[in-house]
Amino acid sequence: MKTGQNRLVNFLVAALIVAFRVEAGVAVDIQQTSEPASFNLMSPPAAQTADSIAVLWDKPAGVSVDGYDVYLGSNFVATTKSTDYTLEGLAAAQGYEISVRAHVADGKFLQSNPVHIATRPQPQVFDVTTYGAAGDGKTLNTHAIQAAIDACSPGGVVRIPAGVFLCGAIFLKSAMTLHLDEGAVLLGSLDPKDYPVMKYRFEGRETNCYASLVNTPSANGARWRDITINGSGTINANGSALRKKEKAAAAGKLGRAVCLRDTDGVYLQGITVRQSPFWCVHLIYCTGVTVNGVGIHTRYDEAGKQYPGMVNGDGLDPDSCRDVYIFNCLIASQDDCIALKSGRDAEGRAVGIPTENVRISHCRFTHGFGVAMGSEMAGGLRNVLVEDCVFQDTFSLASVKAIRGRGNVIENITYRNCTYTNQNPEVHDSQYARGALYVDQFYGDAKFDAHQAKPKDETTPLIRNVLFQNITVDTAVGNAIYLTGLPESPLENIRLENVTAIGRHGFIANNVRGLMLNKVSVEAREGNAMRFDNVK
């Protein structure tokens, strides 16, 4: 085996196809078939408005696709390269049949199943200016906007027109839409007193926190349902400055820009969310979540200037959520771009609500730490697909993190058809960023002994069934690939297929059982291209 600077290591190992479990319609199956077949089309949860319907589909297995034609009934609508499409300009309260045709080789095509689905009824609109709100950037509009929300009838829309509407915490309710027109800005107040302290999850534990700019109230054991936030406007939490004020007042942990909890049927569509005191969009104990075409920015303002003082500025964090679909989003984050979580240590295990059945597709990430699993994962994480995403100057593409004390399992995770380039020298290899692709059970430990085992108990986590497929990585800093499990709980069934990875350093692996490599190429700009220890 060759080693040393600029050495190339090629692994050509007989392919072993592992079929991961599929639950609730989330495609994480990697099994291939030689026979062309039809493919599954669906409209994700809550992804319908009075004039639009979003649809998603799985890629046909075993064939190369040149593009997809979308049909409304028998009428051609559009051609797309993506595996999603949002039909707009539809009539309210109208049923539609939608289908997709995939173009494959030799002029042939494959047909999806048809989807029959209706738009929502025409809503009653509650304009916040009717309730006294003023978009002058100076008037505090919290009470006026909340009055519009309280008055909103079931299925209604609270409309924020163009203008800058200064506001403190507002609280949404079931069966409503918060719509921000183009040019509308919901701007967070800089007074911590405008954000009442309430109890909800912060870094995996329930504790007192400042309310977020946009919230759901405490459900007191019940559930909210069918909440939509959409439009072309912006939610700007003023987080860079508000963070300092909330920390100084210290009445609770930091708030978010958007925090929706205990909700069945969440649809975020088209909006831009900017600078939060802490994580930007935090979804807790939600089911049936769709995030379509949303921009999230916790690193840079509209002019490209860095927000000062931002720390822990995650973009989007589904936390103990189920059936989540995220597509066509642009995220530039100060920390994790997307982080899937499910609680911390004993409390997270006691709550026992996993994040599961998640599809992230056709998203673009331009700063931050890519798509992360954990490290707060004590309720479990499973059945996740990250597909057809582009990572540019992020510090990682994939990070899968489960440390001692968490317990539970991360399993059935697929990263597929993704590209990653990083020439950003800001973050080097550290305890918080091990490499472009990394699975790490010593996350956060600057020093550790990968050979010193500890007794196994309910606090010992397990990571298994992780696939990296059709991935291209080129990073100027850190490791290209880093896999390190616990000696008492090694990583299980980690598979890399058709992966090309170039890094400052190469491929490090420790404590892995069932490492499967097929068509894997690794190049290190410095040092050895590969270092494996206790890998089988």
XYZ file of C-alpha atoms in Angstrom:
536
model
C 0.000 0.000 0.000
C 1.458 3.342 -1.004
C 1.608 6.136 1.553
C 2.923 9.703 1.689
C 2.077 13.115 0.337
C -0.155 13.344 -2.713
C -0.618 9.567 -2.815
C -3.764 8.102 -4.280
C -5.497 5.169 -2.703
C -8.063 3.331 -4.751
C -10.295 0.764 -3.223
C -12.034 -1.570 -5.621
C -13.926 -3.966 -3.428
C -16.680 -6.258 -4.584
C -19.971 -4.463 -4.125
C -22.184 -5.573 -1.318
C -25.615 -4.001 -1.631
C -27.309 -3.418 1.693
C -31.016 -2.693 1.592
C -31.824 -0.225 4.333
C -35.305 -0.119 5.820
C -37.953 2.104 4.266
C -40.566 3.642 6.510
C -43.375 6.140 5.898
C -42.495 6.635 2.245
C -38.967 7.933 2.874
C -36.604 6.522 0.249
C -33.451 5.177 1.853
C -33.248 1.940 -0.149
C -30.005 1.490 -2.064
C -30.901 -1.793 -3.714
C -30.617 -1.621 -7.498
C -32.654 -3.456 -10.097
C -31.841 -4.232 -13.708
C -35.468 -3.935 -14.776
C -36.888 -0.425 -15.353
C -39.963 0.196 -13.285
C -42.383 2.979 -12.511
C -41.478 5.313 -9.652
C -43.272 6.743 -6.674
C -44.813 10.238 -6.775
C -46.318 11.961 -3.752
C -47.389 15.340 -2.416
C -45.592 15.782 0.911
C -47.469 16.623 4.114
C -49.201 20.016 4.270
C -47.607 21.083 0.948
C -50.802 22.443 -0.545
C -52.136 26.005 -0.487
C -55.191 27.572 -2.108
C -53.233 28.082 -5.340
C -50.297 25.626 -5.254
C -49.382 21.972 -4.793
C -45.849 20.648 -4.296
C -44.919 17.135 -5.397
C -41.873 14.929 -4.829
C -40.817 11.683 -6.432
C -38.208 8.971 -6.047
C -35.594 8.478 -8.728
C -36.295 5.419 -10.874
C -33.931 2.653 -9.791
C -31.290 1.240 -12.094
C -31.673 3.714 -14.981
C -30.194 7.041 -16.032
C -32.736 9.852 -16.310
C -32.311 12.877 -18.586
C -35.218 14.843 -17.140
C -38.786 14.718 -15.920
C -42.022 15.993 -17.473
C -44.743 17.134 -15.074
C -48.396 16.763 -16.100
C -51.582 18.207 -14.701
C -54.171 15.739 -15.853
C -53.261 15.171 -19.527
C -51.724 18.643 -19.886
C -47.959 19.094 -19.960
C -46.788 21.646 -17.356
C -42.982 21.719 -17.269
C -39.724 19.805 -17.600
C -37.314 19.657 -14.673
C -34.054 17.961 -13.708
C -35.082 17.894 -10.044
C -37.172 15.326 -8.232
C -39.647 17.930 -7.003
C -41.926 20.522 -8.531
C -44.367 23.106 -7.187
C -47.412 23.745 -9.356
C -48.684 27.311 -8.934
C -51.605 29.392 -10.175
C -54.116 26.665 -9.369
C -57.770 27.183 -8.494
C -58.812 27.003 -4.847
C -60.732 23.996 -3.506
C -60.098 22.088 -6.718
C -59.062 18.467 -7.083
C -56.178 17.705 -9.444
C -54.463 14.672 -10.931
C -50.689 15.090 -11.168
C -48.215 12.703 -12.771
C -44.565 12.710 -13.842
C -42.833 11.062 -16.796
C -39.095 10.278 -16.631
C -36.989 10.418 -19.810
C -34.580 7.479 -19.955
C -32.256 6.119 -22.657
C -33.216 5.551 -26.323
C -36.183 7.883 -26.205
C -38.027 5.712 -23.717
C -39.771 6.924 -20.619
C -41.108 5.691 -17.308
C -44.407 6.780 -15.824
C -45.036 7.590 -12.172
C -48.185 6.760 -10.334
C -50.801 9.546 -10.499
C -51.466 11.637 -7.415
C -54.988 12.919 -6.761
C -54.990 15.872 -4.405
C -56.916 19.104 -3.844
C -55.901 22.668 -3.164
C -57.105 24.334 0.008
C -60.278 26.419 0.033
C -60.021 30.132 -0.709
C -58.986 31.667 2.636
C -60.247 34.701 4.479
C -57.403 37.232 4.681
C -56.538 39.199 7.813
C -54.213 42.072 6.912
C -52.150 43.131 9.917
C -52.467 46.815 8.954
C -56.220 46.527 9.505
C -55.385 45.779 13.136
C -53.093 48.774 13.523
C -49.709 47.449 12.367
C -47.387 49.953 10.679
C -44.514 48.913 8.432
C -42.310 51.895 9.218
C -39.538 49.956 10.966
C -40.114 51.954 14.188
C -43.578 51.150 15.535
C -43.691 48.081 17.780
C -46.390 45.908 16.175
C -46.517 42.908 18.510
C -50.052 43.500 19.771
C -51.450 44.434 16.349
C -50.029 41.362 14.615
C -51.122 39.099 17.468
C -54.627 40.596 17.236
C -54.757 39.615 13.556
C -53.639 36.085 14.449
C -56.213 35.808 17.223
C -58.951 37.017 14.873
C -57.937 34.658 12.061
C -60.661 32.146 11.238
C -59.821 28.455 10.643
C -58.048 28.145 7.303
C -57.427 31.878 7.189
C -54.339 33.864 6.203
C -52.662 36.567 8.289
C -51.043 38.829 5.710
C -47.998 41.014 6.290
C -47.699 43.452 3.361
C -44.530 45.145 2.102
C -42.790 47.184 4.793
C -40.638 46.655 7.866
C -42.773 45.531 10.799
C -40.928 45.720 14.123
C -42.269 43.040 16.429
C -41.721 40.995 19.566
C -42.798 37.389 20.056
C -45.967 36.330 18.231
C -47.803 33.028 18.690
C -49.477 31.110 15.862
C -52.372 28.689 16.193
C -53.924 25.755 14.361
C -55.290 25.953 10.819
C -53.729 29.255 9.809
C -51.172 30.713 7.426
C -48.751 33.536 8.164
C -48.031 35.079 4.756
C -45.288 37.615 4.092
C -45.634 39.546 0.840
C -42.622 40.357 -1.287
C -40.866 43.245 0.425
C -42.343 42.390 3.827
C -39.906 42.137 6.745
C -40.920 40.900 10.180
C -38.098 42.456 12.221
C -37.397 41.317 15.756
C -37.461 43.832 18.595
C -34.195 44.382 20.444
C -35.867 44.464 23.875
C -35.714 41.088 25.679
C -38.900 42.076 27.527
C -40.761 41.621 24.229
C -39.999 37.878 24.387
C -41.671 36.247 27.394
C -39.739 33.451 29.080
C -41.258 30.032 28.423
C -40.147 26.442 28.840
C -39.018 24.520 25.791
C -36.085 22.500 24.508
C -32.623 24.084 24.416
C -29.714 21.906 23.231
C -31.731 18.803 24.006
C -33.154 19.671 27.426
C -36.378 21.399 28.471
C -35.531 24.645 30.227
C -36.580 28.283 30.490
C -35.924 30.137 27.241
C -36.809 33.472 25.775
C -39.682 33.117 23.336
C -38.724 33.166 19.670
C -39.891 35.783 17.194
C -42.441 33.347 15.697
C -43.760 30.617 18.003
C -46.472 28.173 18.844
C -47.699 28.496 22.452
C -47.449 25.709 24.969
C -49.943 23.056 23.897
C -50.454 21.775 27.479
C -50.454 18.179 26.302
C -52.560 18.821 23.197
C -51.367 19.261 19.605
C -51.423 22.115 17.116
C -52.161 21.340 13.474
C -51.869 22.714 9.946
C -49.635 25.751 10.352
C -48.141 27.383 7.241
C -45.610 30.218 6.949
C -45.133 31.273 3.337
C -44.564 34.091 0.897
C -41.594 35.970 -0.539
C -40.909 38.102 2.540
C -38.338 37.872 5.317
C -38.341 36.989 8.992
C -35.339 38.783 10.496
C -34.897 38.035 14.197
C -32.259 40.763 14.701
C -30.262 38.050 16.383
C -26.782 39.510 16.299
C -27.786 42.396 18.564
C -30.616 40.618 20.413
C -28.291 37.790 21.408
C -26.140 40.197 23.434
C -29.162 41.694 25.169
C -30.732 38.328 26.048
C -27.431 37.055 27.434
C -27.027 40.221 29.501
C -30.574 40.051 30.902
C -30.124 36.302 31.523
C -33.761 35.549 32.306
C -33.596 32.406 30.172
C -31.731 30.655 27.406
C -31.554 32.300 24.005
C -34.565 32.368 21.684
C -34.869 31.422 18.009
C -36.195 33.141 14.918
C -38.914 30.511 14.399
C -39.801 27.789 16.906
C -42.829 25.598 16.203
C -43.640 22.839 18.675
C -46.172 20.028 19.012
C -47.599 20.579 15.537
C -48.990 18.093 13.006
C -48.750 19.517 9.492
C -46.097 22.248 9.120
C -45.451 23.961 5.776
C -42.669 26.515 5.349
C -42.608 27.803 1.774
C -40.652 30.494 -0.029
C -39.729 32.669 2.954
C -36.281 33.906 3.965
C -35.243 33.670 7.624
C -32.277 35.685 8.927
C -30.040 35.988 12.006
C -31.388 34.378 15.128
C -29.999 34.726 18.673
C -29.458 30.964 18.606
C -30.653 28.228 16.205
C -32.632 29.864 13.434
C -35.587 27.563 12.629
C -36.271 25.013 15.367
C -39.054 22.429 14.980
C -39.773 20.376 18.107
C -42.092 17.339 18.387
C -43.618 18.023 14.947
C -44.947 15.544 12.379
C -45.680 15.941 8.688
C -43.210 18.763 7.985
C -42.460 20.238 4.553
C -39.816 22.937 3.967
C -39.932 24.085 0.332
C -37.755 26.766 -1.250
C -36.780 28.465 2.007
C -33.649 30.601 2.451
C -31.942 30.609 5.860
C -29.029 32.935 6.619
C -27.266 33.037 9.977
C -23.808 33.976 8.718
C -24.056 36.893 6.279
C -26.467 39.788 5.756
C -28.021 40.734 2.421
C -24.850 42.583 1.379
C -22.594 39.633 2.228
C -21.292 41.171 5.447
C -20.813 38.784 8.351
C -23.255 39.088 11.231
C -21.086 39.912 14.285
C -21.095 37.769 17.402
C -23.110 34.843 16.044
C -22.511 31.555 17.890
C -24.420 28.253 17.562
C -26.210 29.703 14.572
C -27.694 26.491 13.153
C -29.932 26.950 10.150
C -32.728 24.375 10.456
C -33.097 21.894 13.328
C -35.882 19.273 13.241
C -35.858 17.968 16.813
C -37.814 14.786 17.638
C -39.771 15.198 14.400
C -41.256 12.623 12.031
C -41.941 12.594 8.283
C -39.883 15.625 7.267
C -39.313 16.777 3.672
C -36.803 19.553 2.938
C -36.118 20.564 -0.668
C -34.964 23.462 -2.851
C -33.563 25.354 0.125
C -30.531 27.648 0.336
C -28.763 27.764 3.706
C -25.698 29.776 4.728
C -25.148 29.026 8.394
C -22.773 29.980 11.178
C -22.964 26.379 12.471
C -24.778 23.275 11.210
C -26.808 24.065 8.099
C -29.334 21.361 8.973
C -29.065 19.358 12.204
C -31.368 16.467 13.047
C -31.772 16.070 16.801
C -33.844 14.193 19.398
C -32.897 15.253 22.902
C -29.945 14.936 25.223
C -28.812 12.135 27.544
C -31.222 10.804 30.205
C -33.945 13.370 29.485
C -33.876 12.653 25.763
C -34.065 8.918 26.364
C -36.972 9.375 28.786
C -38.930 11.455 26.272
C -38.045 8.825 23.694
C -39.252 10.606 20.558
C -36.885 9.994 17.626
C -36.360 12.070 14.534
C -37.206 9.705 11.701
C -38.235 9.481 8.072
C -36.450 12.547 6.727
C -35.727 13.431 3.090
C -33.419 16.354 2.227
C -33.031 16.936 -1.521
C -31.883 19.512 -4.062
C -30.634 21.947 -1.428
C -27.612 24.240 -1.630
C -25.363 25.032 1.327
C -22.841 27.870 1.119
C -21.465 28.171 4.654
C -21.585 26.163 7.849
C -21.205 22.497 8.755
C -23.404 20.786 6.195
C -26.096 18.273 7.155
C -25.573 16.848 10.647
C -27.038 13.971 12.634
C -26.826 14.782 16.359
C -25.051 15.210 18.562
C -28.205 15.569 20.712
C -29.741 12.273 19.549
C -30.773 10.480 22.739
C -34.288 9.838 21.389
C -32.824 8.147 18.311
C -32.349 9.122 14.655
C -33.291 6.861 11.774
C -34.296 6.624 8.129
C -32.718 9.728 6.599
C -31.927 10.451 2.944
C -29.755 13.403 1.862
C -29.724 13.472 -1.933
C -28.721 15.714 -4.857
C -27.363 18.513 -2.672
C -24.481 20.925 -3.348
C -22.083 22.018 -0.589
C -19.815 24.969 -1.368
C -17.268 26.308 1.148
C -18.969 24.547 4.016
C -16.739 22.914 6.603
C -18.288 19.497 6.072
C -20.809 17.724 3.916
C -21.870 15.122 6.431
C -21.392 14.828 10.185
C -22.896 11.950 12.149
C -22.316 12.419 15.884
C -23.310 10.296 18.891
C -21.161 10.551 21.990
C -20.967 8.725 25.316
C -23.874 9.655 27.567
C -26.451 9.927 24.787
C -27.435 6.282 24.387
C -29.853 5.098 21.686
C -29.115 4.593 17.982
C -28.436 6.530 14.786
C -29.266 4.191 11.916
C -30.239 3.950 8.257
C -28.617 7.178 7.073
C -27.919 7.773 3.353
C -25.978 10.606 1.717
C -26.252 10.200 -2.055
C -25.426 12.120 -5.252
C -23.843 15.106 -3.498
C -20.881 17.340 -4.374
C -18.666 19.201 -1.927
C -15.907 21.772 -2.411
C -14.255 23.830 0.331
C -11.506 26.403 -0.066
C -12.489 28.255 3.131
C -9.574 28.233 5.617
C -11.574 29.533 8.614
C -12.117 26.178 10.338
C -9.437 23.505 10.583
C -9.662 19.957 11.833
C -10.792 20.114 15.470
C -12.999 18.320 17.968
C -15.993 19.999 16.301
C -15.048 19.477 12.653
C -13.236 16.228 11.848
C -13.515 16.289 8.060
C -15.626 16.567 4.919
C -17.376 13.249 5.596
C -17.242 12.240 9.233
C -18.889 9.817 11.604
C -17.587 10.621 15.075
C -18.315 9.234 18.523
C -15.703 11.428 20.206
C -17.271 14.670 18.977
C -16.287 17.570 21.239
C -13.279 15.761 22.761
C -10.038 17.554 21.931
C -8.086 14.649 23.438
C -9.253 11.063 23.663
C -8.019 7.501 23.634
C -9.762 5.604 20.844
C -8.598 2.300 22.392
C -9.779 2.814 26.002
C -13.145 1.110 26.290
C -15.715 1.864 28.970
C -18.510 -0.394 30.263
C -21.603 -0.500 28.040
C -24.952 0.590 29.465
C -28.018 2.592 28.465
C -25.832 5.675 27.945
C -23.745 3.973 25.225
C -24.791 5.105 21.737
C -24.622 3.095 18.520
C -24.218 4.275 14.926
C -24.999 1.762 12.189
C -26.077 1.434 8.558
C -24.605 4.611 7.075
C -24.177 4.889 3.302
C -22.170 7.444 1.303
C -22.940 6.891 -2.383
C -21.950 8.869 -5.484
C -20.132 11.569 -3.526
C -17.405 13.959 -4.705
C -15.363 15.768 -2.029
C -12.519 18.294 -2.348
C -11.470 20.184 0.770
C -8.416 22.347 1.377
C -8.614 21.794 5.154
C -9.015 18.805 7.447
C -9.624 15.152 6.639
C -11.334 13.982 3.507
C -13.042 11.131 5.406
C -13.054 10.446 9.160
C -14.785 7.468 10.808
C -14.268 6.841 14.528
C -16.482 4.734 16.739
C -16.229 3.884 20.406
C -14.083 0.868 21.278
C -16.993 -0.521 23.328
C -19.529 0.321 20.576
C -17.844 0.347 17.159
C -19.498 1.833 14.109
C -21.442 -0.864 12.252
C -22.069 -1.328 8.532
C -20.542 1.839 7.123
C -20.575 1.749 3.336
C -18.892 3.982 0.767
C -19.675 3.478 -2.909
C -18.413 5.545 -5.829
C -16.779 8.155 -3.611
C -13.959 10.442 -4.769
C -12.404 12.389 -1.888
C -9.485 14.840 -1.796
C -8.444 16.516 1.447
C -5.549 18.123 3.183
C -5.428 14.817 5.051
C -6.816 11.525 3.835
C -9.056 8.764 5.216
C -8.900 7.952 8.937
C -10.949 5.107 10.409
C -10.994 3.704 13.957
C -13.259 1.136 15.603
C -15.462 0.080 12.692
C -17.204 -3.268 12.166
C -18.360 -3.834 8.598
C -16.589 -1.129 6.558
C -17.549 -1.743 2.921
C -15.767 0.103 0.113
C -16.580 0.025 -3.600
C -14.961 2.338 -6.130
C -13.502 4.651 -3.498
C -10.649 7.020 -4.335
C -8.887 9.073 -1.653
C -6.077 11.597 -2.059
C -4.217 13.380 0.747
C -2.405 16.613 -0.009
C -0.314 16.040 3.125
C 0.769 12.841 4.818
C -0.692 9.373 4.449
C -3.750 8.866 2.317
C -5.137 6.210 4.649
C -4.845 5.230 8.307
C -7.075 2.444 9.666
C -7.052 1.018 13.203
C -9.342 -1.683 14.586
C -11.356 -1.810 11.359
C -12.981 -5.007 10.091
